[in-house]
Amino acid sequence: MTLIGETSAKPAADLIKDGSDAGFMADVIEASKTTPVIVDFWAPWCGPCKQLGPAIEKAVLAAKGKVKLVKIDIDKHPQYAGQLRVQSIPAVFAFVDGRPVDGFMGALPDSQVKQFVDRMAGQGPANETDELLAMAKESLELGDLGGAAQAYAQILQGDPTHVKALGGLAKCYLTGGDAERAAEIAAMAPADARDPDLESVRATLALAEEAPAETTEFERRLAADPEDHEARFEISKALAAVGRWQEAVDQLLTIIEKDRTWNEDAARKQLLTVFEAAGGASDIARQGRRRLSAILFS
């Protein structure tokens, strides 16, 4: 199933471009109303410009879409350099919401250049990502997988390592039945990343991988012997693999109630994985934990 297009990082051409007087309004003034834009006024004959250029480009690329860079050769395009009273180069100006808000002249150490770029990267619309996350969550809850995926993908265009967006996008694919793509997206996040959607996807995939393909024999065994914990355990895995969380929880709690330490706490460990898959804050997890506590401390 295809939910979205590319989710890779923005190409350098989208973040760094050669500007001109003719394109200044579009590339700088208008563009800075959505993303901070740094303008680097330079010239080919300027030695310090050659030193500053690579450092500022590297810092902008490292900001992963939170800031853009427009490089303007003042020999070819002197109009806006004159309006901004540029008297020496390199001259750097940062624009936010169509206005210059900060800047510096001359070449700076790489560390100071990075600090400047990072500071400007934090000047963008603070709630843009939060709004996209809220939009994606609402779409997912309404069953609009395509809309949710598009919102998550938009976040990932700016920050390919955004854990919450990766978790949400993986959940979109998993809900849509594409477990393979869900696993690929989830694998893009660090192994120790913590996010409810990401943990849910990983737990669901793990449950599906362990589930038996056929349960007829286990059902027969359990019907013949309600104390057959192994059969009940395998049935619980099959139920969890298809998202029948409550039934899986019921089976596992039955095992724990009858034998708390059966098979080295296998049922309790599996139960915690089911809680993760269902969602740590879900009613299934909350009620399941209460029932587990009641059994363990009775």
mmCIF file of C-alpha atoms in Angstrom:
data_model
loop_
_atom_site.group_PDB
_atom_site.id
_atom_site.type_symbol
_atom_site.label_atom_id
_atom_site.label_comp_id
_atom_site.label_asym_id
_atom_site.label_seq_id
_atom_site.Cartn_x
_atom_site.Cartn_y
_atom_site.Cartn_z
ATOM 1 C CA MET A 1 0.000 0.000 0.000
ATOM 2 C CA THR A 2 1.328 3.449 -0.874
ATOM 3 C CA LEU A 3 0.406 6.212 1.530
ATOM 4 C CA ILE A 4 2.910 8.910 0.709
ATOM 5 C CA GLY A 5 5.739 9.914 -1.559
ATOM 6 C CA GLU A 6 9.301 10.394 -0.496
ATOM 7 C CA THR A 7 10.072 10.948 3.187
ATOM 8 C CA SER A 8 13.789 11.591 2.846
ATOM 9 C CA ALA A 9 15.531 14.783 3.888
ATOM 10 C CA LYS A 10 15.080 17.927 1.835
ATOM 11 C CA PRO A 11 17.670 18.109 -0.927
ATOM 12 C CA ALA A 12 20.334 20.774 -0.600
ATOM 13 C CA ALA A 13 18.814 22.664 -3.538
ATOM 14 C CA ASP A 14 15.711 23.329 -1.431
ATOM 15 C CA LEU A 15 17.728 24.669 1.487
ATOM 16 C CA ILE A 16 20.610 26.493 -0.225
ATOM 17 C CA LYS A 17 20.251 28.504 -3.404
ATOM 18 C CA ASP A 18 21.931 31.277 -5.353
ATOM 19 C CA GLY A 19 19.766 34.355 -5.042
ATOM 20 C CA SER A 20 19.248 37.435 -7.164
ATOM 21 C CA ASP A 21 17.740 40.890 -6.913
ATOM 22 C CA ALA A 22 14.841 39.723 -9.068
ATOM 23 C CA GLY A 23 14.103 36.757 -6.822
ATOM 24 C CA PHE A 24 14.737 38.437 -3.474
ATOM 25 C CA MET A 25 11.076 39.027 -2.630
ATOM 26 C CA ALA A 26 10.110 35.415 -3.283
ATOM 27 C CA ASP A 27 13.265 33.671 -2.013
ATOM 28 C CA VAL A 28 13.792 35.778 1.094
ATOM 29 C CA ILE A 29 10.879 38.012 2.097
ATOM 30 C CA GLU A 30 8.016 35.621 1.332
ATOM 31 C CA ALA A 31 9.926 32.440 2.153
ATOM 32 C CA SER A 32 10.917 33.765 5.582
ATOM 33 C CA LYS A 33 7.246 33.974 6.555
ATOM 34 C CA THR A 34 7.252 30.202 6.919
ATOM 35 C CA THR A 35 10.941 29.335 7.453
ATOM 36 C CA PRO A 36 13.798 31.590 8.629
ATOM 37 C CA VAL A 37 16.039 32.605 5.726
ATOM 38 C CA ILE A 38 19.717 33.539 6.053
ATOM 39 C CA VAL A 39 21.132 35.738 3.309
ATOM 40 C CA ASP A 40 24.860 35.603 2.637
ATOM 41 C CA PHE A 41 26.103 38.591 0.608
ATOM 42 C CA TRP A 42 29.424 37.647 -0.988
ATOM 43 C CA ALA A 43 31.624 38.087 -4.066
ATOM 44 C CA PRO A 44 34.030 35.748 -5.910
ATOM 45 C CA TRP A 45 37.054 37.958 -5.128
ATOM 46 C CA CYS A 46 36.355 37.998 -1.359
ATOM 47 C CA GLY A 47 38.758 35.754 0.576
ATOM 48 C CA PRO A 48 36.813 35.715 3.890
ATOM 49 C CA CYS A 49 33.660 34.875 1.897
ATOM 50 C CA LYS A 50 35.313 31.671 0.717
ATOM 51 C CA GLN A 51 36.077 30.813 4.329
ATOM 52 C CA LEU A 52 32.587 31.570 5.612
ATOM 53 C CA GLY A 53 30.613 29.972 2.778
ATOM 54 C CA PRO A 54 31.282 26.277 3.475
ATOM 55 C CA ALA A 55 30.779 26.749 7.229
ATOM 56 C CA ILE A 56 27.390 28.413 6.889
ATOM 57 C CA GLU A 57 26.241 25.906 4.261
ATOM 58 C CA LYS A 58 27.227 22.997 6.508
ATOM 59 C CA ALA A 59 25.353 24.496 9.471
ATOM 60 C CA VAL A 60 22.233 25.145 7.389
ATOM 61 C CA LEU A 61 22.183 21.562 6.098
ATOM 62 C CA ALA A 62 22.640 20.295 9.648
ATOM 63 C CA ALA A 63 19.535 22.258 10.708
ATOM 64 C CA LYS A 64 17.506 19.840 8.537
ATOM 65 C CA GLY A 65 15.055 22.232 6.984
ATOM 66 C CA LYS A 66 14.514 24.566 9.927
ATOM 67 C CA VAL A 67 16.346 27.379 8.146
ATOM 68 C CA LYS A 68 17.239 28.214 4.533
ATOM 69 C CA LEU A 69 20.223 29.959 2.957
ATOM 70 C CA VAL A 70 20.221 32.360 0.005
ATOM 71 C CA LYS A 71 23.650 33.341 -1.352
ATOM 72 C CA ILE A 72 23.814 36.623 -3.286
ATOM 73 C CA ASP A 73 26.791 37.745 -5.356
ATOM 74 C CA ILE A 74 26.790 41.523 -4.804
ATOM 75 C CA ASP A 75 28.767 42.164 -7.990
ATOM 76 C CA LYS A 76 25.892 40.729 -10.031
ATOM 77 C CA HIS A 77 23.030 41.704 -7.724
ATOM 78 C CA PRO A 78 23.813 44.897 -5.769
ATOM 79 C CA GLN A 79 20.273 46.237 -5.196
ATOM 80 C CA TYR A 80 19.328 44.700 -1.850
ATOM 81 C CA ALA A 81 22.875 44.789 -0.543
ATOM 82 C CA GLY A 82 22.686 48.541 -1.047
ATOM 83 C CA GLN A 83 19.301 48.810 0.635
ATOM 84 C CA LEU A 84 20.646 46.940 3.644
ATOM 85 C CA ARG A 85 23.703 49.232 3.696
ATOM 86 C CA VAL A 86 26.206 46.445 3.206
ATOM 87 C CA GLN A 87 29.627 48.155 3.320
ATOM 88 C CA SER A 88 31.865 45.107 3.594
ATOM 89 C CA ILE A 89 31.540 41.430 2.901
ATOM 90 C CA PRO A 90 30.853 38.778 3.845
ATOM 91 C CA ALA A 91 27.661 40.231 5.283
ATOM 92 C CA VAL A 92 25.025 37.887 6.671
ATOM 93 C CA PHE A 93 21.423 38.785 7.477
ATOM 94 C CA ALA A 94 18.711 36.564 8.928
ATOM 95 C CA PHE A 95 15.095 37.187 7.933
ATOM 96 C CA VAL A 96 12.044 36.032 9.865
ATOM 97 C CA ASP A 97 8.487 36.880 8.862
ATOM 98 C CA GLY A 98 9.742 39.113 6.061
ATOM 99 C CA ARG A 99 12.034 41.253 8.233
ATOM 100 C CA PRO A 100 15.777 41.191 9.021
ATOM 101 C CA VAL A 101 16.164 40.199 12.669
ATOM 102 C CA ASP A 102 19.861 39.433 13.115
ATOM 103 C CA GLY A 103 23.151 39.260 11.276
ATOM 104 C CA PHE A 104 26.912 39.706 11.305
ATOM 105 C CA MET A 105 29.767 40.862 9.073
ATOM 106 C CA GLY A 106 33.064 39.173 8.417
ATOM 107 C CA ALA A 107 34.096 35.558 8.726
ATOM 108 C CA LEU A 108 33.433 33.903 12.087
ATOM 109 C CA PRO A 109 34.799 30.666 13.559
ATOM 110 C CA ASP A 110 32.783 27.621 12.528
ATOM 111 C CA SER A 111 31.439 27.191 16.067
ATOM 112 C CA GLN A 112 29.999 30.731 16.104
ATOM 113 C CA VAL A 113 28.525 30.271 12.634
ATOM 114 C CA LYS A 114 26.780 27.126 13.843
ATOM 115 C CA GLN A 115 25.459 28.919 16.912
ATOM 116 C CA PHE A 116 24.056 31.693 14.726
ATOM 117 C CA VAL A 117 22.355 29.245 12.352
ATOM 118 C CA ASP A 118 20.971 27.154 15.222
ATOM 119 C CA ARG A 119 19.610 30.296 16.852
ATOM 120 C CA MET A 120 17.858 31.275 13.648
ATOM 121 C CA ALA A 121 16.562 27.739 13.140
ATOM 122 C CA GLY A 122 14.712 28.133 16.411
ATOM 123 C CA GLN A 123 12.978 31.290 15.192
ATOM 124 C CA GLY A 124 10.557 29.503 12.885
ATOM 125 C CA PRO A 125 6.895 28.978 13.714
ATOM 126 C CA ALA A 126 7.192 27.217 17.051
ATOM 127 C CA ASN A 127 3.898 25.421 16.765
ATOM 128 C CA GLU A 128 4.083 24.260 13.145
ATOM 129 C CA THR A 129 5.277 20.773 13.990
ATOM 130 C CA ASP A 130 2.862 20.510 16.905
ATOM 131 C CA GLU A 131 -0.011 21.504 14.621
ATOM 132 C CA LEU A 132 1.003 18.875 12.070
ATOM 133 C CA LEU A 133 1.273 16.228 14.793
ATOM 134 C CA ALA A 134 -2.173 17.140 16.116
ATOM 135 C CA MET A 135 -3.580 17.052 12.590
ATOM 136 C CA ALA A 136 -1.996 13.657 11.925
ATOM 137 C CA LYS A 137 -3.267 12.199 15.198
ATOM 138 C CA GLU A 138 -6.804 13.388 14.519
ATOM 139 C CA SER A 139 -6.717 12.004 10.975
ATOM 140 C CA LEU A 140 -5.432 8.659 12.228
ATOM 141 C CA GLU A 141 -8.180 8.442 14.846
ATOM 142 C CA LEU A 142 -10.770 9.180 12.151
ATOM 143 C CA GLY A 143 -9.358 6.458 9.924
ATOM 144 C CA ASP A 144 -7.917 8.881 7.366
ATOM 145 C CA LEU A 145 -4.621 7.069 6.914
ATOM 146 C CA GLY A 146 -3.610 9.074 3.845
ATOM 147 C CA GLY A 147 -4.167 12.412 5.567
ATOM 148 C CA ALA A 148 -2.276 11.298 8.661
ATOM 149 C CA ALA A 149 0.601 9.958 6.591
ATOM 150 C CA GLN A 150 0.880 13.194 4.621
ATOM 151 C CA ALA A 151 1.121 15.241 7.818
ATOM 152 C CA TYR A 152 3.766 12.947 9.305
ATOM 153 C CA ALA A 153 5.679 12.987 6.007
ATOM 154 C CA GLN A 154 5.670 16.786 5.982
ATOM 155 C CA ILE A 155 7.374 16.793 9.372
ATOM 156 C CA LEU A 156 9.907 14.226 8.174
ATOM 157 C CA GLN A 157 10.759 16.356 5.159
ATOM 158 C CA GLY A 158 12.185 18.904 7.575
ATOM 159 C CA ASP A 159 13.531 16.435 10.134
ATOM 160 C CA PRO A 160 13.979 12.840 8.894
ATOM 161 C CA THR A 161 14.839 11.715 12.444
ATOM 162 C CA HIS A 162 11.713 13.093 14.156
ATOM 163 C CA VAL A 163 10.817 10.138 16.380
ATOM 164 C CA LYS A 164 7.133 10.962 16.897
ATOM 165 C CA ALA A 165 6.583 11.429 13.165
ATOM 166 C CA LEU A 166 8.392 8.168 12.405
ATOM 167 C CA GLY A 167 6.255 6.349 14.956
ATOM 168 C CA GLY A 168 3.075 7.867 13.586
ATOM 169 C CA LEU A 169 3.946 7.093 9.974
ATOM 170 C CA ALA A 170 4.852 3.516 10.859
ATOM 171 C CA LYS A 171 1.496 3.181 12.592
ATOM 172 C CA CYS A 172 -0.259 4.450 9.461
ATOM 173 C CA TYR A 173 1.347 1.718 7.395
ATOM 174 C CA LEU A 174 0.686 -0.952 10.008
ATOM 175 C CA THR A 175 -2.963 0.048 10.333
ATOM 176 C CA GLY A 176 -3.204 -0.037 6.557
ATOM 177 C CA GLY A 177 -1.934 -3.601 6.480
ATOM 178 C CA ASP A 178 1.591 -2.956 5.231
ATOM 179 C CA ALA A 179 3.636 -4.482 8.046
ATOM 180 C CA GLU A 180 6.799 -4.609 5.948
ATOM 181 C CA ARG A 181 6.796 -0.870 5.252
ATOM 182 C CA ALA A 182 5.848 -0.182 8.871
ATOM 183 C CA ALA A 183 8.912 -2.121 9.991
ATOM 184 C CA GLU A 184 11.121 -0.174 7.574
ATOM 185 C CA ILE A 185 9.872 3.171 8.922
ATOM 186 C CA ALA A 186 10.196 2.054 12.550
ATOM 187 C CA ALA A 187 13.771 0.928 11.882
ATOM 188 C CA MET A 188 14.669 4.500 10.872
ATOM 189 C CA ALA A 189 14.303 5.583 14.512
ATOM 190 C CA PRO A 190 17.084 4.909 17.048
ATOM 191 C CA ALA A 191 16.705 1.591 18.828
ATOM 192 C CA ASP A 192 16.378 3.359 22.185
ATOM 193 C CA ALA A 193 13.855 5.960 20.954
ATOM 194 C CA ARG A 194 10.816 6.303 23.185
ATOM 195 C CA ASP A 195 7.462 7.194 21.652
ATOM 196 C CA PRO A 196 4.045 5.581 22.248
ATOM 197 C CA ASP A 197 3.246 5.022 18.552
ATOM 198 C CA LEU A 198 6.729 3.730 17.821
ATOM 199 C CA GLU A 199 6.648 1.367 20.793
ATOM 200 C CA SER A 200 3.172 0.192 19.781
ATOM 201 C CA VAL A 201 4.312 -0.596 16.249
ATOM 202 C CA ARG A 202 7.428 -2.408 17.407
ATOM 203 C CA ALA A 203 5.472 -4.440 19.950
ATOM 204 C CA THR A 204 2.767 -5.317 17.401
ATOM 205 C CA LEU A 205 5.358 -6.444 14.871
ATOM 206 C CA ALA A 206 7.088 -8.566 17.509
ATOM 207 C CA LEU A 207 3.787 -10.189 18.482
ATOM 208 C CA ALA A 208 2.929 -10.910 14.863
ATOM 209 C CA GLU A 209 6.317 -12.498 14.262
ATOM 210 C CA GLU A 210 5.870 -14.909 17.176
ATOM 211 C CA ALA A 211 2.221 -15.820 16.515
ATOM 212 C CA PRO A 212 1.314 -19.320 15.335
ATOM 213 C CA ALA A 213 -0.143 -19.538 11.846
ATOM 214 C CA GLU A 214 -2.808 -22.041 12.917
ATOM 215 C CA THR A 215 -4.573 -22.361 16.287
ATOM 216 C CA THR A 216 -6.982 -25.243 15.711
ATOM 217 C CA GLU A 217 -4.831 -27.748 17.599
ATOM 218 C CA PHE A 218 -4.295 -25.362 20.509
ATOM 219 C CA GLU A 219 -8.020 -24.664 20.732
ATOM 220 C CA ARG A 220 -8.707 -28.409 20.803
ATOM 221 C CA ARG A 221 -6.150 -28.916 23.558
ATOM 222 C CA LEU A 222 -7.546 -26.063 25.633
ATOM 223 C CA ALA A 223 -11.086 -27.331 25.287
ATOM 224 C CA ALA A 224 -9.907 -30.744 26.541
ATOM 225 C CA ASP A 225 -7.825 -29.267 29.363
ATOM 226 C CA PRO A 226 -8.412 -25.677 30.635
ATOM 227 C CA GLU A 227 -5.160 -26.002 32.586
ATOM 228 C CA ASP A 228 -3.116 -26.347 29.378
ATOM 229 C CA HIS A 229 -1.279 -23.048 29.767
ATOM 230 C CA GLU A 230 0.887 -23.568 26.709
ATOM 231 C CA ALA A 231 -2.158 -23.911 24.451
ATOM 232 C CA ARG A 232 -3.774 -20.841 26.020
ATOM 233 C CA PHE A 233 -0.526 -18.902 25.622
ATOM 234 C CA GLU A 234 -0.267 -19.737 21.904
ATOM 235 C CA ILE A 235 -3.895 -18.723 21.384
ATOM 236 C CA SER A 236 -3.206 -15.404 23.120
ATOM 237 C CA LYS A 237 -0.326 -14.772 20.715
ATOM 238 C CA ALA A 238 -2.546 -15.421 17.730
ATOM 239 C CA LEU A 239 -5.200 -13.056 19.087
ATOM 240 C CA ALA A 240 -2.658 -10.307 19.710
ATOM 241 C CA ALA A 241 -1.198 -10.696 16.220
ATOM 242 C CA VAL A 242 -4.506 -9.629 14.675
ATOM 243 C CA GLY A 243 -5.163 -6.796 17.129
ATOM 244 C CA ARG A 244 -7.680 -8.581 19.325
ATOM 245 C CA TRP A 245 -5.985 -7.066 22.359
ATOM 246 C CA GLN A 246 -8.717 -7.560 24.943
ATOM 247 C CA GLU A 247 -9.116 -11.262 24.199
ATOM 248 C CA ALA A 248 -5.337 -11.727 24.300
ATOM 249 C CA VAL A 249 -5.189 -9.931 27.652
ATOM 250 C CA ASP A 250 -7.970 -12.115 29.042
ATOM 251 C CA GLN A 251 -6.145 -15.290 28.083
ATOM 252 C CA LEU A 252 -2.860 -14.143 29.571
ATOM 253 C CA LEU A 253 -4.448 -12.973 32.825
ATOM 254 C CA THR A 254 -6.139 -16.353 33.136
ATOM 255 C CA ILE A 255 -2.729 -18.024 32.969
ATOM 256 C CA ILE A 256 -1.252 -15.649 35.544
ATOM 257 C CA GLU A 257 -4.216 -16.153 37.861
ATOM 258 C CA LYS A 258 -3.775 -19.915 37.731
ATOM 259 C CA ASP A 259 0.043 -19.958 37.820
ATOM 260 C CA ARG A 260 1.801 -16.622 38.342
ATOM 261 C CA THR A 261 5.279 -17.848 37.460
ATOM 262 C CA TRP A 262 4.397 -20.267 34.679
ATOM 263 C CA ASN A 263 7.230 -20.745 32.182
ATOM 264 C CA GLU A 264 9.469 -18.164 33.869
ATOM 265 C CA ASP A 265 6.797 -15.431 33.886
ATOM 266 C CA ALA A 266 6.160 -15.837 30.164
ATOM 267 C CA ALA A 267 2.516 -14.787 30.441
ATOM 268 C CA ARG A 268 3.294 -11.631 32.403
ATOM 269 C CA LYS A 269 6.082 -10.643 29.995
ATOM 270 C CA GLN A 270 3.789 -11.235 27.028
ATOM 271 C CA LEU A 271 1.074 -9.212 28.725
ATOM 272 C CA LEU A 272 3.360 -6.187 28.995
ATOM 273 C CA THR A 273 4.138 -6.458 25.277
ATOM 274 C CA VAL A 274 0.417 -6.541 24.510
ATOM 275 C CA PHE A 275 -0.069 -3.420 26.624
ATOM 276 C CA GLU A 276 2.603 -1.665 24.563
ATOM 277 C CA ALA A 277 1.046 -2.799 21.317
ATOM 278 C CA ALA A 278 -2.429 -1.681 22.358
ATOM 279 C CA GLY A 279 -1.004 1.627 23.577
ATOM 280 C CA GLY A 280 0.403 2.307 27.014
ATOM 281 C CA ALA A 281 -2.329 4.867 27.752
ATOM 282 C CA SER A 282 -5.170 2.839 26.210
ATOM 283 C CA ASP A 283 -8.145 1.569 28.218
ATOM 284 C CA ILE A 284 -6.994 -1.968 27.507
ATOM 285 C CA ALA A 285 -3.604 -1.288 29.093
ATOM 286 C CA ARG A 286 -4.987 0.656 32.065
ATOM 287 C CA GLN A 287 -7.675 -1.863 32.899
ATOM 288 C CA GLY A 288 -5.302 -4.742 32.255
ATOM 289 C CA ARG A 289 -2.747 -3.345 34.685
ATOM 290 C CA ARG A 290 -5.401 -2.976 37.363
ATOM 291 C CA ARG A 291 -6.506 -6.555 36.861
ATOM 292 C CA LEU A 292 -2.887 -7.732 36.925
ATOM 293 C CA SER A 293 -2.236 -5.873 40.171
ATOM 294 C CA ALA A 294 -5.349 -7.350 41.716
ATOM 295 C CA ILE A 295 -4.113 -10.849 40.852
ATOM 296 C CA LEU A 296 -0.515 -10.306 41.995
ATOM 297 C CA PHE A 297 -1.364 -8.607 45.268
ATOM 298 C CA SER A 298 -4.452 -10.578 46.239
#
